Amino acid sequence: MNISEIVVMICRFVIIALYGFEMMRYNRGKRIDDTLKLKFDVRSWIEIVVVGVLNIDFIIYPDLKANVSFLTFYGFVMLIVTFYHTRRIVAWGKKVIFILEHSFYVKDITRVKYEKGRLSFLLKGQPFKLRMPLTDMKALEQKFAGKNFR
């Protein structure tokens, strides 16, 4: 085994660990609020399926001496894509919103705006921005609009 094959194996392990870490964080938020649910629109589903298929393809692709350099590059690209992909998942319930890999109470979030593919909000006065969130934005905007909020 050369160093490139070891790097490919580490990339595979880290990609699986990223999904496991995201699931662990989501389940932690689910323990706080049972109504926490993932709601996706068509664009989000397409992105989830494409990234998932590319990750599965990378994980099950055989290690051959001829394609180790390609797999090393592909592994690093999928590692970055998977990291940013899992970071953009948004879920919400009655008491908790799961955003940026953490669970926050809905009462702590103010000034929720979605403009040109960017979700911006204040969390206890601290501004946060999230580009192209993976959620159903119409339902999220309804959640944080007027009388439905809090």
mmCIF file of C-alpha atoms in Angstrom:
data_model
loop_
_atom_site.group_PDB
_atom_site.id
_atom_site.type_symbol
_atom_site.label_atom_id
_atom_site.label_comp_id
_atom_site.label_asym_id
_atom_site.label_seq_id
_atom_site.Cartn_x
_atom_site.Cartn_y
_atom_site.Cartn_z
ATOM 1 C CA MET A 1 0.000 0.000 0.000
ATOM 2 C CA ASN A 2 1.364 3.365 -0.966
ATOM 3 C CA ILE A 3 0.502 6.729 0.540
ATOM 4 C CA SER A 4 -2.167 7.561 -2.075
ATOM 5 C CA GLU A 5 -4.156 4.428 -1.257
ATOM 6 C CA ILE A 6 -4.010 5.313 2.441
ATOM 7 C CA VAL A 7 -5.217 8.855 1.681
ATOM 8 C CA VAL A 8 -8.160 7.466 -0.328
ATOM 9 C CA MET A 9 -9.124 5.188 2.558
ATOM 10 C CA ILE A 10 -8.926 8.099 5.007
ATOM 11 C CA CYS A 11 -11.115 10.243 2.705
ATOM 12 C CA ARG A 12 -13.707 7.464 2.576
ATOM 13 C CA PHE A 13 -13.721 7.163 6.347
ATOM 14 C CA VAL A 14 -13.998 10.937 6.859
ATOM 15 C CA ILE A 15 -16.937 11.234 4.418
ATOM 16 C CA ILE A 16 -18.814 8.527 6.303
ATOM 17 C CA ALA A 17 -17.883 10.226 9.593
ATOM 18 C CA LEU A 18 -19.249 13.578 8.319
ATOM 19 C CA TYR A 19 -22.652 12.029 7.672
ATOM 20 C CA GLY A 20 -22.554 10.246 11.033
ATOM 21 C CA PHE A 21 -21.599 13.455 12.822
ATOM 22 C CA GLU A 22 -24.463 15.331 11.142
ATOM 23 C CA MET A 23 -26.921 12.586 12.109
ATOM 24 C CA MET A 24 -25.654 12.663 15.697
ATOM 25 C CA ARG A 25 -26.138 16.448 15.894
ATOM 26 C CA TYR A 26 -29.623 16.203 14.360
ATOM 27 C CA ASN A 27 -30.630 13.494 16.848
ATOM 28 C CA ARG A 28 -29.388 15.670 19.706
ATOM 29 C CA GLY A 29 -31.733 18.434 18.518
ATOM 30 C CA LYS A 30 -34.511 15.864 18.080
ATOM 31 C CA ARG A 31 -34.205 14.971 21.773
ATOM 32 C CA ILE A 32 -34.899 18.612 22.675
ATOM 33 C CA ASP A 33 -37.852 18.985 20.288
ATOM 34 C CA ASP A 34 -39.791 15.993 18.922
ATOM 35 C CA THR A 35 -41.354 18.140 16.179
ATOM 36 C CA LEU A 36 -37.958 18.766 14.511
ATOM 37 C CA LYS A 37 -38.299 17.661 10.873
ATOM 38 C CA LEU A 38 -36.346 17.901 7.654
ATOM 39 C CA LYS A 39 -38.391 19.491 4.868
ATOM 40 C CA PHE A 40 -36.839 19.788 1.418
ATOM 41 C CA ASP A 41 -37.913 21.396 -1.836
ATOM 42 C CA VAL A 42 -37.118 20.036 -5.319
ATOM 43 C CA ARG A 43 -33.743 21.797 -5.626
ATOM 44 C CA SER A 44 -32.648 20.453 -2.250
ATOM 45 C CA TRP A 45 -33.715 16.893 -3.119
ATOM 46 C CA ILE A 46 -31.799 17.037 -6.402
ATOM 47 C CA GLU A 47 -28.669 18.223 -4.627
ATOM 48 C CA ILE A 48 -28.987 15.600 -1.880
ATOM 49 C CA VAL A 49 -29.381 12.798 -4.421
ATOM 50 C CA VAL A 50 -26.479 13.980 -6.614
ATOM 51 C CA VAL A 51 -24.059 14.400 -3.699
ATOM 52 C CA GLY A 52 -25.202 11.100 -2.177
ATOM 53 C CA VAL A 53 -24.698 9.194 -5.433
ATOM 54 C CA LEU A 54 -21.259 10.742 -5.960
ATOM 55 C CA ASN A 55 -20.255 9.820 -2.396
ATOM 56 C CA ILE A 56 -21.516 6.245 -2.752
ATOM 57 C CA ASP A 57 -19.688 6.004 -6.076
ATOM 58 C CA PHE A 58 -16.465 7.163 -4.425
ATOM 59 C CA ILE A 59 -16.852 4.813 -1.477
ATOM 60 C CA ILE A 60 -17.527 1.656 -3.519
ATOM 61 C CA TYR A 61 -15.150 2.422 -6.412
ATOM 62 C CA PRO A 62 -12.361 -0.191 -6.363
ATOM 63 C CA ASP A 63 -8.771 0.758 -5.563
ATOM 64 C CA LEU A 64 -6.677 -0.112 -8.586
ATOM 65 C CA LYS A 65 -3.096 0.967 -9.135
ATOM 66 C CA ALA A 66 -4.112 2.685 -12.368
ATOM 67 C CA ASN A 67 -6.698 4.989 -10.809
ATOM 68 C CA VAL A 68 -5.283 5.814 -7.363
ATOM 69 C CA SER A 69 -4.193 9.334 -8.365
ATOM 70 C CA PHE A 70 -7.694 10.053 -9.753
ATOM 71 C CA LEU A 71 -9.313 8.658 -6.603
ATOM 72 C CA THR A 72 -7.073 10.822 -4.422
ATOM 73 C CA PHE A 73 -8.197 13.969 -6.239
ATOM 74 C CA TYR A 74 -11.836 12.785 -6.331
ATOM 75 C CA GLY A 75 -11.667 12.010 -2.613
ATOM 76 C CA PHE A 76 -10.476 15.491 -1.692
ATOM 77 C CA VAL A 77 -13.129 17.110 -3.890
ATOM 78 C CA MET A 78 -15.905 14.958 -2.393
ATOM 79 C CA LEU A 79 -14.608 15.639 1.106
ATOM 80 C CA ILE A 80 -14.974 19.393 0.574
ATOM 81 C CA VAL A 81 -18.336 19.063 -1.196
ATOM 82 C CA THR A 82 -19.717 16.780 1.533
ATOM 83 C CA PHE A 83 -18.543 19.092 4.300
ATOM 84 C CA TYR A 84 -20.260 22.134 2.787
ATOM 85 C CA HIS A 85 -23.284 20.054 1.802
ATOM 86 C CA THR A 86 -23.957 18.741 5.315
ATOM 87 C CA ARG A 87 -23.332 22.167 6.822
ATOM 88 C CA ARG A 88 -26.219 23.700 4.837
ATOM 89 C CA ILE A 89 -28.946 21.337 6.089
ATOM 90 C CA VAL A 90 -31.758 23.188 7.890
ATOM 91 C CA ALA A 91 -34.554 21.577 9.932
ATOM 92 C CA TRP A 92 -37.049 23.155 12.281
ATOM 93 C CA GLY A 93 -39.697 22.317 14.828
ATOM 94 C CA LYS A 94 -41.846 24.219 17.298
ATOM 95 C CA LYS A 95 -39.052 24.983 19.779
ATOM 96 C CA VAL A 96 -35.779 24.254 17.958
ATOM 97 C CA ILE A 97 -34.178 25.035 14.606
ATOM 98 C CA PHE A 98 -31.263 22.905 13.375
ATOM 99 C CA ILE A 99 -28.965 25.097 11.308
ATOM 100 C CA LEU A 100 -25.206 25.244 10.691
ATOM 101 C CA GLU A 101 -24.746 21.834 12.392
ATOM 102 C CA HIS A 102 -26.212 23.062 15.691
ATOM 103 C CA SER A 103 -29.607 23.202 17.367
ATOM 104 C CA PHE A 104 -30.859 26.593 18.506
ATOM 105 C CA TYR A 105 -34.046 27.665 20.216
ATOM 106 C CA VAL A 106 -36.436 29.420 17.840
ATOM 107 C CA LYS A 107 -37.001 32.226 20.367
ATOM 108 C CA ASP A 108 -33.309 33.228 20.049
ATOM 109 C CA ILE A 109 -33.546 33.845 16.280
ATOM 110 C CA THR A 110 -34.640 37.189 14.831
ATOM 111 C CA ARG A 111 -34.594 39.032 11.483
ATOM 112 C CA VAL A 112 -34.838 35.984 9.250
ATOM 113 C CA LYS A 113 -34.409 37.023 5.595
ATOM 114 C CA TYR A 114 -33.939 35.008 2.426
ATOM 115 C CA GLU A 115 -32.656 36.992 -0.539
ATOM 116 C CA LYS A 116 -30.883 35.797 -3.682
ATOM 117 C CA GLY A 117 -30.131 32.324 -2.325
ATOM 118 C CA ARG A 118 -28.783 33.561 1.002
ATOM 119 C CA LEU A 119 -30.475 33.026 4.344
ATOM 120 C CA SER A 120 -29.496 35.633 6.928
ATOM 121 C CA PHE A 121 -30.618 35.841 10.527
ATOM 122 C CA LEU A 122 -29.604 37.116 13.935
ATOM 123 C CA LEU A 123 -28.936 34.644 16.719
ATOM 124 C CA LYS A 124 -28.879 36.452 20.062
ATOM 125 C CA GLY A 125 -27.782 39.597 18.207
ATOM 126 C CA GLN A 126 -24.982 37.851 16.279
ATOM 127 C CA PRO A 127 -25.462 37.904 12.464
ATOM 128 C CA PHE A 128 -25.222 34.627 10.533
ATOM 129 C CA LYS A 129 -25.458 33.921 6.800
ATOM 130 C CA LEU A 130 -26.045 30.655 4.995
ATOM 131 C CA ARG A 131 -25.853 30.352 1.209
ATOM 132 C CA MET A 132 -28.285 28.037 -0.577
ATOM 133 C CA PRO A 133 -29.736 26.275 2.481
ATOM 134 C CA LEU A 134 -31.010 22.730 2.014
ATOM 135 C CA THR A 135 -34.622 23.136 3.075
ATOM 136 C CA ASP A 136 -38.024 24.188 1.828
ATOM 137 C CA MET A 137 -37.556 27.958 2.030
ATOM 138 C CA LYS A 138 -41.242 28.796 1.506
ATOM 139 C CA ALA A 139 -42.204 26.732 4.535
ATOM 140 C CA LEU A 140 -39.336 28.213 6.561
ATOM 141 C CA GLU A 141 -40.390 31.760 5.670
ATOM 142 C CA GLN A 142 -43.955 30.940 6.712
ATOM 143 C CA LYS A 143 -42.639 29.565 10.001
ATOM 144 C CA PHE A 144 -40.785 32.784 10.780
ATOM 145 C CA ALA A 145 -43.468 35.156 9.465
ATOM 146 C CA GLY A 146 -45.780 37.149 11.740
ATOM 147 C CA LYS A 147 -48.202 35.202 13.891
ATOM 148 C CA ASN A 148 -46.663 31.754 13.166
ATOM 149 C CA PHE A 149 -43.337 32.894 14.621
ATOM 150 C CA ARG A 150 -42.808 31.868 18.274
#
